[in-house]
Short mmCIF file of the C-alpha atoms (twelve columns), coordinates in Angstrom:
data_MODEL
# 
_entry.id   MODEL 
# 
loop_
_atom_site.group_PDB 
_atom_site.id 
_atom_site.type_symbol 
_atom_site.label_atom_id 
_atom_site.label_alt_id 
_atom_site.label_comp_id 
_atom_site.label_asym_id 
_atom_site.label_seq_id 
_atom_site.Cartn_x 
_atom_site.Cartn_y 
_atom_site.Cartn_z 
_atom_site.pdbx_PDB_model_num 
ATOM 1   C CA . MET A 1   30.902 155.580 90.408  1 
ATOM 2   C CA . ALA A 2   32.748 152.388 90.143  1 
ATOM 3   C CA . ILE A 3   31.398 150.101 92.850  1 
ATOM 4   C CA . VAL A 4   32.646 146.619 92.294  1 
ATOM 5   C CA . GLU A 5   30.236 144.014 93.605  1 
ATOM 6   C CA . HIS A 6   31.536 140.929 95.325  1 
ATOM 7   C CA . GLU A 7   30.357 137.424 94.516  1 
ATOM 8   C CA . GLU A 8   28.382 137.091 97.779  1 
ATOM 9   C CA . THR A 9   25.657 139.754 97.973  1 
ATOM 10  C CA . ARG A 10  25.130 141.150 101.425 1 
ATOM 11  C CA . SER A 11  21.692 142.699 102.054 1 
ATOM 12  C CA . LEU A 12  20.056 144.271 105.112 1 
ATOM 13  C CA . SER A 13  16.322 144.506 105.820 1 
ATOM 14  C CA . ALA A 14  14.608 147.597 107.300 1 
ATOM 15  C CA . ASP A 15  14.807 145.943 110.693 1 
ATOM 16  C CA . GLU A 16  18.555 145.287 110.337 1 
ATOM 17  C CA . ILE A 17  19.142 148.893 109.184 1 
ATOM 18  C CA . ALA A 18  17.302 150.017 112.384 1 
ATOM 19  C CA . GLN A 19  19.915 148.238 114.405 1 
ATOM 20  C CA . ILE A 20  22.712 150.252 112.725 1 
ATOM 21  C CA . LEU A 21  21.145 153.670 112.217 1 
ATOM 22  C CA . PRO A 22  19.234 155.681 114.841 1 
ATOM 23  C CA . HIS A 23  16.781 157.143 112.229 1 
ATOM 24  C CA . ARG A 24  13.125 156.314 112.815 1 
ATOM 25  C CA . TYR A 25  9.833  157.310 111.143 1 
ATOM 26  C CA . PRO A 26  9.549  159.733 109.370 1 
ATOM 27  C CA . PHE A 27  13.331 159.988 108.902 1 
ATOM 28  C CA . ALA A 28  14.199 156.361 108.157 1 
ATOM 29  C CA . LEU A 29  14.589 156.974 104.452 1 
ATOM 30  C CA . VAL A 30  16.178 153.611 103.287 1 
ATOM 31  C CA . ASP A 31  13.839 150.643 102.894 1 
ATOM 32  C CA . VAL A 32  16.588 148.069 102.176 1 
ATOM 33  C CA . ILE A 33  20.329 147.781 101.662 1 
ATOM 34  C CA . THR A 34  20.762 145.585 98.630  1 
ATOM 35  C CA . ASP A 35  24.530 145.124 98.861  1 
ATOM 36  C CA . TYR A 36  27.545 146.563 100.743 1 
ATOM 37  C CA . GLU A 37  31.153 146.287 101.551 1 
ATOM 38  C CA . PRO A 38  31.867 147.410 105.136 1 
ATOM 39  C CA . GLY A 39  33.950 150.582 105.187 1 
ATOM 40  C CA . GLN A 40  33.847 150.799 101.354 1 
ATOM 41  C CA . TRP A 41  30.353 151.249 99.855  1 
ATOM 42  C CA . ALA A 42  26.714 150.521 100.097 1 
ATOM 43  C CA . LYS A 43  23.755 150.334 97.772  1 
ATOM 44  C CA . GLY A 44  20.154 150.674 98.876  1 
ATOM 45  C CA . ARG A 45  16.648 151.307 97.820  1 
ATOM 46  C CA . LYS A 46  13.745 153.538 98.775  1 
ATOM 47  C CA . CYS A 47  10.291 153.094 97.321  1 
ATOM 48  C CA . VAL A 48  8.721  156.562 97.266  1 
ATOM 49  C CA . THR A 49  4.948  156.460 97.909  1 
ATOM 50  C CA . ILE A 50  2.231  159.119 98.142  1 
ATOM 51  C CA . ASN A 51  2.021  158.304 101.857 1 
ATOM 52  C CA . GLU A 52  5.386  160.048 102.582 1 
ATOM 53  C CA . PRO A 53  4.708  162.731 105.203 1 
ATOM 54  C CA . PHE A 54  6.615  165.324 103.336 1 
ATOM 55  C CA . PHE A 55  4.234  165.319 100.427 1 
ATOM 56  C CA . CYS A 56  1.590  166.975 102.587 1 
ATOM 57  C CA . GLY A 57  3.476  170.265 102.108 1 
ATOM 58  C CA . HIS A 58  5.962  169.728 99.249  1 
ATOM 59  C CA . PHE A 59  4.138  170.489 97.062  1 
ATOM 60  C CA . PRO A 60  0.414  169.575 97.525  1 
ATOM 61  C CA . GLN A 61  -0.386 170.477 93.930  1 
ATOM 62  C CA . LYS A 62  2.652  168.584 92.405  1 
ATOM 63  C CA . HIS A 63  4.311  166.127 94.776  1 
ATOM 64  C CA . VAL A 64  8.135  166.204 94.559  1 
ATOM 65  C CA . MET A 65  10.482 164.624 97.037  1 
ATOM 66  C CA . PRO A 66  12.618 167.441 98.581  1 
ATOM 67  C CA . GLY A 67  16.160 167.511 97.465  1 
ATOM 68  C CA . VAL A 68  17.492 167.698 100.999 1 
ATOM 69  C CA . LEU A 69  15.766 164.305 101.786 1 
ATOM 70  C CA . LEU A 70  17.353 162.790 98.698  1 
ATOM 71  C CA . LEU A 71  20.719 163.768 100.197 1 
ATOM 72  C CA . GLU A 72  19.713 162.485 103.607 1 
ATOM 73  C CA . ALA A 73  18.692 159.100 102.019 1 
ATOM 74  C CA . LEU A 74  22.170 158.963 100.335 1 
ATOM 75  C CA . ALA A 75  23.836 159.867 103.598 1 
ATOM 76  C CA . GLN A 76  21.976 157.085 105.437 1 
ATOM 77  C CA . VAL A 77  23.281 154.554 102.863 1 
ATOM 78  C CA . GLY A 78  26.821 155.925 103.365 1 
ATOM 79  C CA . ALA A 79  26.323 155.712 107.065 1 
ATOM 80  C CA . VAL A 80  25.422 151.964 106.815 1 
ATOM 81  C CA . ALA A 81  28.681 151.411 104.980 1 
ATOM 82  C CA . ILE A 82  30.900 153.089 107.552 1 
ATOM 83  C CA . LEU A 83  28.960 151.956 110.680 1 
ATOM 84  C CA . CYS A 84  29.139 148.286 109.570 1 
ATOM 85  C CA . LEU A 85  32.868 148.299 110.314 1 
ATOM 86  C CA . GLU A 86  33.511 146.488 113.547 1 
ATOM 87  C CA . GLU A 87  35.279 149.475 115.118 1 
ATOM 88  C CA . ASN A 88  32.254 151.787 114.451 1 
ATOM 89  C CA . LYS A 89  29.484 149.477 115.664 1 
ATOM 90  C CA . GLY A 90  27.212 151.354 118.062 1 
ATOM 91  C CA . LYS A 91  28.484 154.774 116.937 1 
ATOM 92  C CA . LEU A 92  26.760 157.595 115.037 1 
ATOM 93  C CA . ALA A 93  27.640 159.092 111.610 1 
ATOM 94  C CA . PHE A 94  26.797 162.794 111.508 1 
ATOM 95  C CA . PHE A 95  26.476 164.942 108.355 1 
ATOM 96  C CA . GLY A 96  29.575 167.172 108.101 1 
ATOM 97  C CA . GLY A 97  28.907 168.826 104.737 1 
ATOM 98  C CA . VAL A 98  27.714 168.555 101.171 1 
ATOM 99  C CA . ARG A 99  29.688 169.551 98.070  1 
ATOM 100 C CA . ASN A 100 28.780 169.603 94.404  1 
ATOM 101 C CA . ALA A 101 25.210 168.647 94.942  1 
ATOM 102 C CA . ARG A 102 23.215 168.413 91.686  1 
ATOM 103 C CA . PHE A 103 19.577 167.538 91.260  1 
ATOM 104 C CA . ARG A 104 18.953 166.219 87.790  1 
ATOM 105 C CA . ARG A 105 15.540 164.693 87.915  1 
ATOM 106 C CA . GLN A 106 12.432 165.123 90.107  1 
ATOM 107 C CA . VAL A 107 11.511 162.216 92.366  1 
ATOM 108 C CA . VAL A 108 7.775  161.604 92.558  1 
ATOM 109 C CA . PRO A 109 5.361  159.066 94.157  1 
ATOM 110 C CA . GLY A 110 5.824  155.684 92.460  1 
ATOM 111 C CA . ASP A 111 9.572  156.096 91.808  1 
ATOM 112 C CA . VAL A 112 12.005 153.591 93.171  1 
ATOM 113 C CA . LEU A 113 15.204 155.313 94.232  1 
ATOM 114 C CA . GLU A 114 18.338 153.243 93.795  1 
ATOM 115 C CA . LEU A 115 20.937 154.808 96.276  1 
ATOM 116 C CA . GLU A 116 24.711 154.313 96.205  1 
ATOM 117 C CA . CYS A 117 27.497 155.805 98.305  1 
ATOM 118 C CA . GLU A 118 31.098 154.939 97.916  1 
ATOM 119 C CA . LEU A 119 33.431 156.140 100.745 1 
ATOM 120 C CA . THR A 120 36.367 157.716 98.944  1 
ATOM 121 C CA . ARG A 121 38.501 159.203 101.728 1 
ATOM 122 C CA . ARG A 122 38.861 158.924 105.533 1 
ATOM 123 C CA . MET A 123 40.889 160.881 107.918 1 
ATOM 124 C CA . GLY A 124 40.412 159.567 111.432 1 
ATOM 125 C CA . PRO A 125 36.715 159.976 112.327 1 
ATOM 126 C CA . VAL A 126 35.956 162.247 109.267 1 
ATOM 127 C CA . GLY A 127 35.302 160.801 105.826 1 
ATOM 128 C CA . ILE A 128 33.956 161.664 102.444 1 
ATOM 129 C CA . GLY A 129 31.672 159.686 100.212 1 
ATOM 130 C CA . LYS A 130 30.563 160.034 96.569  1 
ATOM 131 C CA . ALA A 131 26.819 159.440 96.372  1 
ATOM 132 C CA . VAL A 132 24.321 159.049 93.539  1 
ATOM 133 C CA . ALA A 133 20.520 158.422 93.523  1 
ATOM 134 C CA . ARG A 134 18.957 157.004 90.424  1 
ATOM 135 C CA . VAL A 135 15.448 156.315 89.167  1 
ATOM 136 C CA . ASN A 136 15.110 153.814 86.289  1 
ATOM 137 C CA . GLY A 137 18.836 154.315 85.577  1 
ATOM 138 C CA . GLN A 138 18.538 158.112 85.349  1 
ATOM 139 C CA . VAL A 139 20.483 160.158 87.867  1 
ATOM 140 C CA . ALA A 140 18.127 161.956 90.112  1 
ATOM 141 C CA . ALA A 141 20.783 163.528 92.420  1 
ATOM 142 C CA . GLU A 142 24.547 163.386 93.120  1 
ATOM 143 C CA . ALA A 143 26.783 164.828 95.708  1 
ATOM 144 C CA . GLU A 144 29.911 164.507 97.682  1 
ATOM 145 C CA . LEU A 145 29.032 163.929 101.343 1 
ATOM 146 C CA . THR A 146 31.267 164.595 104.393 1 
ATOM 147 C CA . PHE A 147 30.544 162.707 107.638 1 
ATOM 148 C CA . ALA A 148 31.997 162.472 111.167 1 
ATOM 149 C CA . ILE A 149 31.862 159.431 113.330 1 
ATOM 150 C CA . GLN A 150 31.128 159.838 116.996 1 
# 
């Protein structure tokens, strides 16, 4: 993914993300947006802790973050990018589909997920983003995500 950072870094705290996305505990999966370009791309971070509610059942003997939640975290980062556009403020971004998802590394308590989503195509209210999650520079998951704005 070739996200080009701009000179002025834009970031959003968890409170600011909550003003853009409707997700709340336990589904608010992005701790901070570290940089973004409205309508183009966003980068975020999630610090994975043993206190995550999903670790109670996935798997109690070997804690691994579920792949579907990795995809959801990536989708939330992409949603921030598209919903920061003035024309989309106050709207919702719904998951429309997932293509070519690959899980390359387990995510466990103590990992810091670096999340990136670049919006590659848009046709009216429907768009596609290329998303990658990394831990210590290693790809943990990647996918092409489709979304719909309502």
